[in-house]
PDB file of C-alpha atoms in Angstrom:
ATOM      1  CA  MET A 497      -0.038  -0.057   0.169  1.00  0.00           C
ATOM      2  CA  SER A 498       1.272   3.364  -0.973  1.00  0.00           C
ATOM      3  CA  ASN A 499       1.621   6.282   1.459  1.00  0.00           C
ATOM      4  CA  PHE A 500       1.708   8.889  -1.246  1.00  0.00           C
ATOM      5  CA  LYS A 501      -0.570  11.932  -0.363  1.00  0.00           C
ATOM      6  CA  ILE A 502      -4.036  11.600  -1.579  1.00  0.00           C
ATOM      7  CA  VAL A 503      -6.445  14.640  -1.525  1.00  0.00           C
ATOM      8  CA  GLN A 504     -10.294  14.945  -1.980  1.00  0.00           C
ATOM      9  CA  SER A 505     -12.224  18.143  -1.288  1.00  0.00           C
ATOM     10  CA  PHE A 506     -15.859  18.772  -0.658  1.00  0.00           C
ATOM     11  CA  TRP A 507     -17.066  22.292  -0.458  1.00  0.00           C
ATOM     12  CA  SER A 508     -20.602  22.213   0.802  1.00  0.00           C
ATOM     13  CA  LYS A 509     -21.922  25.552  -0.376  1.00  0.00           C
ATOM     14  CA  PRO A 510     -22.373  24.739  -4.041  1.00  0.00           C
ATOM     15  CA  PHE A 511     -23.952  21.377  -2.947  1.00  0.00           C
ATOM     16  CA  LEU A 512     -26.630  22.845  -0.427  1.00  0.00           C
ATOM     17  CA  GLU A 513     -27.430  25.643  -3.034  1.00  0.00           C
ATOM     18  CA  ALA A 514     -28.167  23.004  -5.494  1.00  0.00           C
ATOM     19  CA  ALA A 515     -30.070  20.914  -3.061  1.00  0.00           C
ATOM     20  CA  LYS A 516     -32.366  24.023  -2.147  1.00  0.00           C
ATOM     21  CA  LYS A 517     -33.346  23.947  -5.889  1.00  0.00           C
ATOM     22  CA  ASN A 518     -33.721  20.133  -5.956  1.00  0.00           C
ATOM     23  CA  LYS A 519     -30.905  19.963  -8.521  1.00  0.00           C
ATOM     24  CA  ASN A 520     -28.646  16.689  -8.672  1.00  0.00           C
ATOM     25  CA  LEU A 521     -25.561  16.371 -10.585  1.00  0.00           C
ATOM     26  CA  TRP A 522     -26.491  12.223 -10.152  1.00  0.00           C
ATOM     27  CA  LEU A 523     -29.664  10.931 -10.584  1.00  0.00           C
ATOM     28  CA  ASN A 524     -30.646  11.770  -6.902  1.00  0.00           C
ATOM     29  CA  LYS A 525     -29.106  12.959  -3.515  1.00  0.00           C
ATOM     30  CA  GLU A 526     -28.669   9.367  -2.271  1.00  0.00           C
ATOM     31  CA  MET A 527     -26.206   8.688  -5.382  1.00  0.00           C
ATOM     32  CA  PHE A 528     -24.254  11.786  -4.357  1.00  0.00           C
ATOM     33  CA  PHE A 529     -23.492  10.066  -0.910  1.00  0.00           C
ATOM     34  CA  ILE A 530     -23.143   6.798  -2.401  1.00  0.00           C
ATOM     35  CA  SER A 531     -20.406   8.024  -5.085  1.00  0.00           C
ATOM     36  CA  ASN A 532     -18.612   9.898  -2.419  1.00  0.00           C
ATOM     37  CA  ALA A 533     -18.596   6.863  -0.157  1.00  0.00           C
ATOM     38  CA  LEU A 534     -17.397   4.549  -2.930  1.00  0.00           C
ATOM     39  CA  SER A 535     -14.768   6.927  -4.244  1.00  0.00           C
ATOM     40  CA  VAL A 536     -12.853   6.998  -0.798  1.00  0.00           C
ATOM     41  CA  LEU A 537     -13.359   3.507  -0.116  1.00  0.00           C
ATOM     42  CA  LYS A 538     -11.835   2.583  -3.293  1.00  0.00           C
ATOM     43  CA  LEU A 539      -8.874   4.826  -2.659  1.00  0.00           C
ATOM     44  CA  LYS A 540      -8.437   3.165   0.666  1.00  0.00           C
ATOM     45  CA  GLU A 541      -7.636  -0.187  -0.878  1.00  0.00           C
ATOM     46  CA  PHE A 542      -4.380   1.308  -2.265  1.00  0.00           C
ATOM     47  CA  TYR A 543      -3.549   4.433  -0.103  1.00  0.00           C
ATOM     48  CA  SER A 544      -2.927   4.971   3.445  1.00  0.00           C
ATOM     49  CA  ASN A 545      -2.707   8.776   3.554  1.00  0.00           C
ATOM     50  CA  VAL A 546      -5.989  10.110   2.257  1.00  0.00           C
ATOM     51  CA  GLU A 547      -7.134  13.499   3.364  1.00  0.00           C
ATOM     52  CA  LEU A 548     -10.360  15.260   3.169  1.00  0.00           C
ATOM     53  CA  VAL A 549     -10.388  18.975   2.683  1.00  0.00           C
ATOM     54  CA  THR A 550     -13.752  20.246   3.648  1.00  0.00           C
ATOM     55  CA  ASP A 551     -15.822  22.741   5.998  1.00  0.00           C
ATOM     56  CA  HIS A 552     -17.852  22.051   9.121  1.00  0.00           C
ATOM     57  CA  TYR A 553     -20.997  20.806   7.282  1.00  0.00           C
ATOM     58  CA  GLY A 554     -18.786  18.395   4.873  1.00  0.00           C
ATOM     59  CA  LYS A 555     -17.161  17.150   8.148  1.00  0.00           C
ATOM     60  CA  ARG A 556     -20.471  16.589   9.882  1.00  0.00           C
ATOM     61  CA  ILE A 557     -22.041  14.660   7.043  1.00  0.00           C
ATOM     62  CA  LEU A 558     -19.031  12.737   5.660  1.00  0.00           C
ATOM     63  CA  ILE A 559     -17.030  11.910   8.825  1.00  0.00           C
ATOM     64  CA  ASP A 560     -19.249  12.333  11.759  1.00  0.00           C
ATOM     65  CA  ILE A 561     -22.394  10.662  10.438  1.00  0.00           C
ATOM     66  CA  LEU A 562     -21.114   8.503   7.620  1.00  0.00           C
ATOM     67  CA  LYS A 563     -17.523   7.750   9.093  1.00  0.00           C
ATOM     68  CA  LEU A 564     -15.981   7.651   5.683  1.00  0.00           C
ATOM     69  CA  PRO A 565     -12.248   6.459   6.475  1.00  0.00           C
ATOM     70  CA  TYR A 566     -10.240   9.426   5.814  1.00  0.00           C
ATOM     71  CA  ASP A 567      -6.902   9.506   7.435  1.00  0.00           C
ATOM     72  CA  SER A 568      -7.171  13.126   8.121  1.00  0.00           C
ATOM     73  CA  VAL A 569      -9.432  15.895   7.732  1.00  0.00           C
ATOM     74  CA  ASP A 570      -8.683  19.860   7.163  1.00  0.00           C
ATOM     75  CA  LEU A 571     -11.351  22.385   7.501  1.00  0.00           C
ATOM     76  CA  SER A 572      -9.807  25.083   5.421  1.00  0.00           C
ATOM     77  CA  LEU A 573     -12.938  25.331   3.231  1.00  0.00           C
ATOM     78  CA  ASN A 574     -14.395  27.292   6.083  1.00  0.00           C
ATOM     79  CA  ASP A 575     -12.332  30.072   4.812  1.00  0.00           C
ATOM     80  CA  ILE A 576     -13.905  30.526   1.538  1.00  0.00           C
ATOM     81  CA  ASP A 577     -17.609  31.135   2.389  1.00  0.00           C
ATOM     82  CA  ASN A 578     -17.441  34.511   1.159  1.00  0.00           C
ATOM     83  CA  TYR A 579     -17.311  33.253  -2.456  1.00  0.00           C
ATOM     84  CA  ARG A 580     -20.412  32.646  -4.617  1.00  0.00           C
ATOM     85  CA  HIS A 581     -21.683  29.164  -4.771  1.00  0.00           C
ATOM     86  CA  GLU A 582     -21.561  29.035  -8.548  1.00  0.00           C
ATOM     87  CA  LEU A 583     -17.544  29.228  -8.048  1.00  0.00           C
ATOM     88  CA  TRP A 584     -17.392  25.364  -7.214  1.00  0.00           C
ATOM     89  CA  ALA A 585     -13.972  25.266  -8.407  1.00  0.00           C
ATOM     90  CA  VAL A 586     -12.701  27.534  -5.724  1.00  0.00           C
ATOM     91  CA  GLY A 587     -13.036  24.678  -3.007  1.00  0.00           C
ATOM     92  CA  LYS A 588     -10.444  22.525  -5.284  1.00  0.00           C
ATOM     93  CA  ILE A 589      -8.097  25.527  -5.503  1.00  0.00           C
ATOM     94  CA  LYS A 590      -8.171  26.188  -1.715  1.00  0.00           C
ATOM     95  CA  ALA A 591      -7.489  22.610  -1.335  1.00  0.00           C
ATOM     96  CA  TYR A 592      -4.369  22.565  -3.585  1.00  0.00           C
ATOM     97  CA  SER A 593      -3.093  25.499  -1.994  1.00  0.00           C
ATOM     98  CA  ILE A 594      -2.637  24.168   1.546  1.00  0.00           C
ATOM     99  CA  GLN A 595      -0.704  21.032   0.454  1.00  0.00           C
ATOM    100  CA  ASN A 596       3.029  21.205   1.572  1.00  0.00           C
ATOM    101  CA  GLU A 597       4.051  17.741   0.278  1.00  0.00           C
ATOM    102  CA  PRO A 598       3.694  16.028  -3.039  1.00  0.00           C
ATOM    103  CA  PHE A 599       0.124  15.058  -3.461  1.00  0.00           C
ATOM    104  CA  LEU A 600      -2.720  14.020  -5.852  1.00  0.00           C
ATOM    105  CA  HIS A 601      -6.131  15.494  -5.802  1.00  0.00           C
ATOM    106  CA  ILE A 602      -8.960  13.230  -7.064  1.00  0.00           C
ATOM    107  CA  ASP A 603     -12.589  14.263  -7.541  1.00  0.00           C
ATOM    108  CA  ASN A 604     -15.184  12.467  -5.596  1.00  0.00           C
ATOM    109  CA  ASP A 605     -16.886  11.149  -8.721  1.00  0.00           C
ATOM    110  CA  VAL A 606     -13.669   8.968  -9.821  1.00  0.00           C
ATOM    111  CA  PHE A 607     -13.457   5.416  -8.646  1.00  0.00           C
ATOM    112  CA  LEU A 608     -10.125   3.476  -8.955  1.00  0.00           C
ATOM    113  CA  TRP A 609      -9.541  -0.420  -9.453  1.00  0.00           C
ATOM    114  CA  LYS A 610      -5.799  -0.093  -9.043  1.00  0.00           C
ATOM    115  CA  ALA A 611      -3.210   2.291  -7.901  1.00  0.00           C
ATOM    116  CA  PHE A 612      -1.445   4.763 -10.050  1.00  0.00           C
ATOM    117  CA  GLU A 613       1.901   3.651 -11.180  1.00  0.00           C
ATOM    118  CA  GLU A 614       4.621   5.017  -9.009  1.00  0.00           C
ATOM    119  CA  SER A 615       6.530   6.594 -11.916  1.00  0.00           C
ATOM    120  CA  PHE A 616       3.503   8.446 -12.623  1.00  0.00           C
ATOM    121  CA  LEU A 617       3.554  10.088  -9.068  1.00  0.00           C
ATOM    122  CA  THR A 618       7.048  11.200  -9.559  1.00  0.00           C
ATOM    123  CA  ASN A 619       6.376  13.885 -12.156  1.00  0.00           C
ATOM    124  CA  PRO A 620       6.645  17.440 -11.472  1.00  0.00           C
ATOM    125  CA  LEU A 621       2.843  18.057 -12.430  1.00  0.00           C
ATOM    126  CA  PHE A 622       0.473  15.500 -13.562  1.00  0.00           C
ATOM    127  CA  CYS A 623      -3.515  15.412 -14.795  1.00  0.00           C
ATOM    128  CA  GLN A 624      -6.324  13.192 -16.071  1.00  0.00           C
ATOM    129  CA  ASN A 625      -5.703  14.287 -19.678  1.00  0.00           C
ATOM    130  CA  PHE A 626      -5.360  17.306 -21.928  1.00  0.00           C
ATOM    131  CA  GLU A 627      -8.524  18.563 -23.459  1.00  0.00           C
ATOM    132  CA  ASN A 628      -9.033  19.904 -27.158  1.00  0.00           C
ATOM    133  CA  ASN A 629     -12.236  20.569 -29.027  1.00  0.00           C
ATOM    134  CA  VAL A 630     -14.207  21.495 -26.020  1.00  0.00           C
ATOM    135  CA  GLU A 631     -16.414  24.451 -27.037  1.00  0.00           C
ATOM    136  CA  TYR A 632     -16.809  26.145 -23.795  1.00  0.00           C
ATOM    137  CA  TYR A 633     -12.997  27.153 -23.366  1.00  0.00           C
ATOM    138  CA  SER A 634     -13.133  29.398 -26.630  1.00  0.00           C
ATOM    139  CA  LYS A 635     -16.577  30.814 -25.539  1.00  0.00           C
ATOM    140  CA  ILE A 636     -15.452  31.685 -21.887  1.00  0.00           C
ATOM    141  CA  THR A 637     -12.247  33.073 -23.232  1.00  0.00           C
ATOM    142  CA  GLU A 638     -14.029  35.323 -25.576  1.00  0.00           C
ATOM    143  CA  GLU A 639     -16.288  36.655 -22.975  1.00  0.00           C
ATOM    144  CA  ILE A 640     -13.460  37.278 -20.548  1.00  0.00           C
ATOM    145  CA  LYS A 641     -11.823  39.437 -23.418  1.00  0.00           C
ATOM    146  CA  GLU A 642     -14.921  41.169 -24.394  1.00  0.00           C
ATOM    147  CA  ASN A 643     -15.553  42.126 -20.630  1.00  0.00           C
ATOM    148  CA  ALA A 644     -11.948  43.317 -20.173  1.00  0.00           C
ATOM    149  CA  PHE A 645     -11.204  40.818 -17.361  1.00  0.00           C
ATOM    150  CA  LYS A 646      -7.916  41.322 -15.570  1.00  0.00           C
ATOM    151  CA  ILE A 647      -5.929  38.381 -16.539  1.00  0.00           C
ATOM    152  CA  PRO A 648      -2.258  37.520 -15.389  1.00  0.00           C
ATOM    153  CA  LYS A 649       0.447  37.934 -17.927  1.00  0.00           C
ATOM    154  CA  GLU A 650       1.061  34.172 -17.985  1.00  0.00           C
ATOM    155  CA  MET A 651      -2.279  33.690 -19.869  1.00  0.00           C
ATOM    156  CA  THR A 652      -1.529  36.476 -22.394  1.00  0.00           C
ATOM    157  CA  PRO A 653      -0.498  33.882 -25.069  1.00  0.00           C
ATOM    158  CA  TYR A 654      -3.619  31.763 -24.311  1.00  0.00           C
ATOM    159  CA  ILE A 655      -5.960  34.586 -24.712  1.00  0.00           C
ATOM    160  CA  GLU A 656      -4.432  35.898 -27.955  1.00  0.00           C
ATOM    161  CA  ASN A 657      -4.429  32.336 -29.316  1.00  0.00           C
ATOM    162  CA  LYS A 658      -8.253  32.082 -28.757  1.00  0.00           C
ATOM    163  CA  ALA A 659      -8.067  29.506 -25.829  1.00  0.00           C
ATOM    164  CA  ASN A 660      -5.371  27.253 -27.505  1.00  0.00           C
ATOM    165  CA  LEU A 661      -1.728  26.517 -26.638  1.00  0.00           C
ATOM    166  CA  ASN A 662       0.304  23.572 -28.125  1.00  0.00           C
ATOM    167  CA  GLY A 663      -2.991  22.191 -29.602  1.00  0.00           C
ATOM    168  CA  TYR A 664      -4.864  21.992 -26.274  1.00  0.00           C
ATOM    169  CA  GLU A 665      -7.251  24.204 -24.560  1.00  0.00           C
ATOM    170  CA  GLY A 666      -6.704  22.892 -20.849  1.00  0.00           C
ATOM    171  CA  ILE A 667      -6.247  19.974 -18.616  1.00  0.00           C
ATOM    172  CA  ASN A 668      -8.891  17.833 -17.114  1.00  0.00           C
ATOM    173  CA  ALA A 669      -8.520  18.159 -13.274  1.00  0.00           C
ATOM    174  CA  GLY A 670     -10.353  14.648 -12.602  1.00  0.00           C
ATOM    175  CA  ILE A 671      -6.901  14.207 -11.093  1.00  0.00           C
ATOM    176  CA  ILE A 672      -4.291  16.637 -10.576  1.00  0.00           C
ATOM    177  CA  GLY A 673      -1.099  17.357  -8.622  1.00  0.00           C
ATOM    178  CA  GLY A 674       2.497  16.862  -8.533  1.00  0.00           C
ATOM    179  CA  ASN A 675       5.744  17.324  -6.891  1.00  0.00           C
ATOM    180  CA  ASP A 676       6.392  20.708  -7.811  1.00  0.00           C
ATOM    181  CA  LEU A 677       5.033  22.619  -4.708  1.00  0.00           C
ATOM    182  CA  ASP A 678       6.216  25.922  -5.689  1.00  0.00           C
ATOM    183  CA  PHE A 679       4.354  25.741  -9.042  1.00  0.00           C
ATOM    184  CA  PHE A 680       1.185  24.861  -7.081  1.00  0.00           C
ATOM    185  CA  LYS A 681       1.587  28.020  -4.653  1.00  0.00           C
ATOM    186  CA  LYS A 682       2.084  30.283  -7.792  1.00  0.00           C
ATOM    187  CA  TYR A 683      -0.984  28.601  -9.642  1.00  0.00           C
ATOM    188  CA  CYS A 684      -3.120  28.894  -6.680  1.00  0.00           C
ATOM    189  CA  GLN A 685      -2.330  32.492  -5.974  1.00  0.00           C
ATOM    190  CA  LEU A 686      -2.985  33.440  -9.726  1.00  0.00           C
ATOM    191  CA  ALA A 687      -6.422  31.599  -9.528  1.00  0.00           C
ATOM    192  CA  PHE A 688      -7.511  33.497  -6.605  1.00  0.00           C
ATOM    193  CA  ASN A 689      -6.167  36.783  -8.266  1.00  0.00           C
ATOM    194  CA  ILE A 690      -8.323  36.022 -11.297  1.00  0.00           C
ATOM    195  CA  ILE A 691     -11.477  35.494  -9.258  1.00  0.00           C
ATOM    196  CA  ASP A 692     -10.911  38.475  -7.022  1.00  0.00           C
ATOM    197  CA  LYS A 693      -9.821  40.934  -9.497  1.00  0.00           C
ATOM    198  CA  ASN A 694     -12.927  40.235 -11.617  1.00  0.00           C
ATOM    199  CA  TYR A 695     -15.570  39.254  -8.916  1.00  0.00           C
ATOM    200  CA  ASN A 696     -17.742  42.443  -9.960  1.00  0.00           C
ATOM    201  CA  LYS A 697     -17.950  41.370 -13.470  1.00  0.00           C
ATOM    202  CA  LEU A 698     -19.112  37.911 -13.079  1.00  0.00           C
ATOM    203  CA  ASP A 699     -22.662  38.875 -13.688  1.00  0.00           C
ATOM    204  CA  ASN A 700     -21.462  40.000 -17.108  1.00  0.00           C
ATOM    205  CA  LEU A 701     -21.052  36.438 -18.277  1.00  0.00           C
ATOM    206  CA  SER A 702     -23.595  34.437 -19.977  1.00  0.00           C
ATOM    207  CA  SER A 703     -22.819  31.634 -17.609  1.00  0.00           C
ATOM    208  CA  ILE A 704     -20.423  31.509 -14.664  1.00  0.00           C
ATOM    209  CA  ASN A 705     -20.033  27.921 -14.761  1.00  0.00           C
ATOM    210  CA  PRO A 706     -17.153  27.762 -17.570  1.00  0.00           C
ATOM    211  CA  PHE A 707     -15.340  30.551 -15.530  1.00  0.00           C
ATOM    212  CA  ASN A 708     -14.449  27.742 -13.209  1.00  0.00           C
ATOM    213  CA  VAL A 709     -12.731  25.701 -16.048  1.00  0.00           C
ATOM    214  CA  PHE A 710     -10.877  28.887 -17.024  1.00  0.00           C
ATOM    215  CA  PHE A 711      -9.462  29.517 -13.715  1.00  0.00           C
ATOM    216  CA  GLU A 712      -8.690  25.941 -12.835  1.00  0.00           C
ATOM    217  CA  GLN A 713      -7.940  23.945 -15.988  1.00  0.00           C
ATOM    218  CA  ALA A 714      -7.011  26.566 -18.573  1.00  0.00           C
ATOM    219  CA  LEU A 715      -4.825  28.663 -16.137  1.00  0.00           C
ATOM    220  CA  PHE A 716      -2.971  25.211 -15.122  1.00  0.00           C
ATOM    221  CA  HIS A 717      -1.998  24.596 -18.576  1.00  0.00           C
ATOM    222  CA  SER A 718      -1.152  28.168 -19.562  1.00  0.00           C
ATOM    223  CA  LEU A 719       1.134  28.573 -16.460  1.00  0.00           C
ATOM    224  CA  SER A 720       2.876  24.937 -17.107  1.00  0.00           C
ATOM    225  CA  ILE A 721       3.824  26.201 -20.702  1.00  0.00           C
ATOM    226  CA  HIS A 722       4.762  29.605 -19.414  1.00  0.00           C
ATOM    227  CA  ASP A 723       6.929  28.215 -16.491  1.00  0.00           C
ATOM    228  CA  ASN A 724       8.361  25.279 -18.819  1.00  0.00           C
ATOM    229  CA  VAL A 725       7.037  22.576 -16.176  1.00  0.00           C
ATOM    230  CA  HIS A 726       6.336  19.264 -17.491  1.00  0.00           C
ATOM    231  CA  VAL A 727       2.788  17.850 -17.000  1.00  0.00           C
ATOM    232  CA  GLU A 728       2.129  14.160 -17.338  1.00  0.00           C
ATOM    233  CA  LYS A 729      -1.170  13.005 -18.485  1.00  0.00           C
ATOM    234  CA  LEU A 730      -2.590   9.646 -17.415  1.00  0.00           C
ATOM    235  CA  PHE A 731      -4.744   9.104 -20.407  1.00  0.00           C
ATOM    236  CA  PRO A 732      -4.617  10.845 -24.067  1.00  0.00           C
ATOM    237  CA  PRO A 733      -7.125  13.234 -24.834  1.00  0.00           C
ATOM    238  CA  THR A 734     -10.826  11.712 -24.698  1.00  0.00           C
ATOM    239  CA  ASP A 735     -13.599  11.891 -27.245  1.00  0.00           C
ATOM    240  CA  LYS A 736     -16.158  14.607 -26.362  1.00  0.00           C
ATOM    241  CA  SER A 737     -18.454  12.101 -25.321  1.00  0.00           C
ATOM    242  CA  PHE A 738     -16.138  10.980 -22.526  1.00  0.00           C
ATOM    243  CA  ILE A 739     -17.051   7.343 -23.256  1.00  0.00           C
ATOM    244  CA  GLU A 740     -13.525   6.067 -22.526  1.00  0.00           C
ATOM    245  CA  LEU A 741     -13.923   7.140 -18.782  1.00  0.00           C
ATOM    246  CA  VAL A 742     -16.944   5.182 -18.124  1.00  0.00           C
ATOM    247  CA  ARG A 743     -16.193   1.779 -19.603  1.00  0.00           C
ATOM    248  CA  ILE A 744     -17.615  -0.174 -16.420  1.00  0.00           C
ATOM    249  CA  GLU A 745     -17.845  -3.290 -18.603  1.00  0.00           C
ATOM    250  CA  ASN A 746     -14.175  -3.515 -18.846  1.00  0.00           C
ATOM    251  CA  ILE A 747     -13.458  -3.265 -15.167  1.00  0.00           C
ATOM    252  CA  PRO A 748     -10.880  -4.077 -13.692  1.00  0.00           C
ATOM    253  CA  SER A 749      -8.645  -3.640 -17.022  1.00  0.00           C
ATOM    254  CA  SER A 750     -10.382  -0.269 -17.131  1.00  0.00           C
ATOM    255  CA  PHE A 751      -9.125   0.814 -13.533  1.00  0.00           C
ATOM    256  CA  TYR A 752     -10.107   4.480 -13.556  1.00  0.00           C
ATOM    257  CA  ILE A 753     -13.975   5.283 -13.842  1.00  0.00           C
ATOM    258  CA  HIS A 754     -14.838   8.839 -13.982  1.00  0.00           C
ATOM    259  CA  PRO A 755     -18.527   9.608 -14.844  1.00  0.00           C
ATOM    260  CA  VAL A 756     -18.228  13.332 -16.074  1.00  0.00           C
ATOM    261  CA  ALA A 757     -21.056  15.396 -17.167  1.00  0.00           C
ATOM    262  CA  VAL A 758     -24.192  13.634 -18.583  1.00  0.00           C
ATOM    263  CA  TRP A 759     -22.624  10.186 -17.554  1.00  0.00           C
ATOM    264  CA  LYS A 760     -23.827  11.131 -13.985  1.00  0.00           C
ATOM    265  CA  LYS A 761     -27.481  10.768 -15.125  1.00  0.00           C
ATOM    266  CA  SER A 762     -26.923   7.301 -16.729  1.00  0.00           C
ATOM    267  CA  ILE A 763     -29.148   4.705 -15.203  1.00  0.00           C
ATOM    268  CA  HIS A 764     -26.522   2.115 -16.066  1.00  0.00           C
ATOM    269  CA  ILE A 765     -23.726   3.738 -14.279  1.00  0.00           C
ATOM    270  CA  ASN A 766     -25.717   4.650 -11.361  1.00  0.00           C
ATOM    271  CA  GLU A 767     -26.958   1.223 -11.009  1.00  0.00           C
ATOM    272  CA  TYR A 768     -23.197  -0.154 -11.101  1.00  0.00           C
ATOM    273  CA  ILE A 769     -22.104   2.378  -8.367  1.00  0.00           C
ATOM    274  CA  TYR A 770     -24.999   1.690  -6.334  1.00  0.00           C
ATOM    275  CA  ILE A 771     -24.702  -2.044  -6.385  1.00  0.00           C
ATOM    276  CA  THR A 772     -20.996  -2.022  -6.029  1.00  0.00           C
ATOM    277  CA  LEU A 773     -21.128   0.054  -2.782  1.00  0.00           C
ATOM    278  CA  LYS A 774     -24.035  -2.205  -1.362  1.00  0.00           C
ATOM    279  CA  GLU A 775     -22.497  -5.431  -2.239  1.00  0.00           C
ATOM    280  CA  SER A 776     -18.848  -4.424  -1.297  1.00  0.00           C
ATOM    281  CA  TYR A 777     -19.235  -2.091   1.415  1.00  0.00           C
ATOM    282  CA  PRO A 778     -22.812  -2.846   2.880  1.00  0.00           C
ATOM    283  CA  GLU A 779     -21.840  -1.014   6.359  1.00  0.00           C
ATOM    284  CA  TYR A 780     -21.429   2.221   4.626  1.00  0.00           C
ATOM    285  CA  PHE A 781     -24.454   1.532   2.436  1.00  0.00           C
ATOM    286  CA  GLU A 782     -26.568   1.072   5.282  1.00  0.00           C
ATOM    287  CA  ARG A 783     -25.184   4.502   6.987  1.00  0.00           C
ATOM    288  CA  ILE A 784     -26.341   6.372   3.856  1.00  0.00           C
ATOM    289  CA  GLN A 785     -29.807   4.807   4.147  1.00  0.00           C
ATOM    290  CA  THR A 786     -29.838   5.822   7.908  1.00  0.00           C
ATOM    291  CA  LEU A 787     -28.714   9.315   6.911  1.00  0.00           C
ATOM    292  CA  LEU A 788     -31.577   9.776   4.330  1.00  0.00           C
ATOM    293  CA  LYS A 789     -34.349   8.413   6.309  1.00  0.00           C
ATOM    294  CA  GLU A 790     -33.721   9.504   9.847  1.00  0.00           C
ATOM    295  CA  LYS A 791     -31.535  12.683   9.339  1.00  0.00           C
ATOM    296  CA  TYR A 792     -32.985  14.031   6.146  1.00  0.00           C
ATOM    297  CA  HIS A 793     -34.031  17.312   7.547  1.00  0.00           C
ATOM    298  CA  GLU A 794     -30.805  17.823   9.415  1.00  0.00           C
ATOM    299  CA  VAL A 795     -28.803  17.376   6.254  1.00  0.00           C
ATOM    300  CA  PHE A 796     -30.960  19.468   4.024  1.00  0.00           C
TER     301      PHE A 796
END
C-alpha cells in the first residue's frame, strides 16, 4: 500500500445551494453520497494517506455521520464561504493551495480499481488528460476578453491564441497534482487573483460555470507552458462524449472510472455504483440509508 498523499475535497456551499433547488448532478441525492463513499473506499484499498479538505458541514456529514475512512480532515474550506456558490472550483483551488508535500487530488466522482503507477506520481505535475475541441474554453475566453477581465500575463498567449496552446485548451482535473509545490503555490495564487480582481464582473458572463474551467484548467495549462514545467497525463485526450472514462464493462482492466457531465445521469452507471457499494461495503451503504431516512431534515 502506498503512502503517497491523496487529497479529496468537498465544499458544501455549491452542494447545499443545488439541494435547495432540488438539482442533482447524479440521479438523486442518495447517489451523491454513494459516489462519495465508494470513491474514498476504493482509494483506501491502495493508499494509506487520504485527506479530506472540507468545511464544518462536510465534516459533519461525511466524517461524523457516514464515518468515511479518511486518514485526516482539514477544515480550510470554512475560509472560502464569502465566495459565490457558482464558483464550485474555488474549493478545489483552496485544497491545492494548502498542500505542503507532493500530492494527488482526485475528484469524489472518480473510482479506482488499482493504484497509479509509482513512476506517474514522480512527475513535477500530472493530470487526467489534456483537452481539445471542447467548445466552452473558447466561448468563456472570448467573453473574458470582451468584458476586459484582468488576467495575469502568464495567460496572455492563451487569450491571444483564442484559448489554445500547443494544440490544447486545458487539462482535465479529475486528478491533478505533482511534486512541484512552488508551481502549485503560484498557480493557486494566480487563480484567486483572477477570481478576486474580476469578481464584480461575473454577472456580465452568460454563465459563470465555464469560468471555473478557465481559472482551474486553462490556467494550469497556460502556466505550465509559461514556466516550462512538464505535465504528465494519465490518458490521451478523450472523445467529447467521455465514453473512454466510463467503460465499466471493462473493469478491472479499465481501472479508472470517471462519470463526468451527462454520465452522472446514466441509469447504467448509477446502478453499477449503487450495487458496488451495497455489495462490497454494506456497512457504509446502510449508513447512507439511515442518514437519508432519519436525518434528512438535518442534512437538507
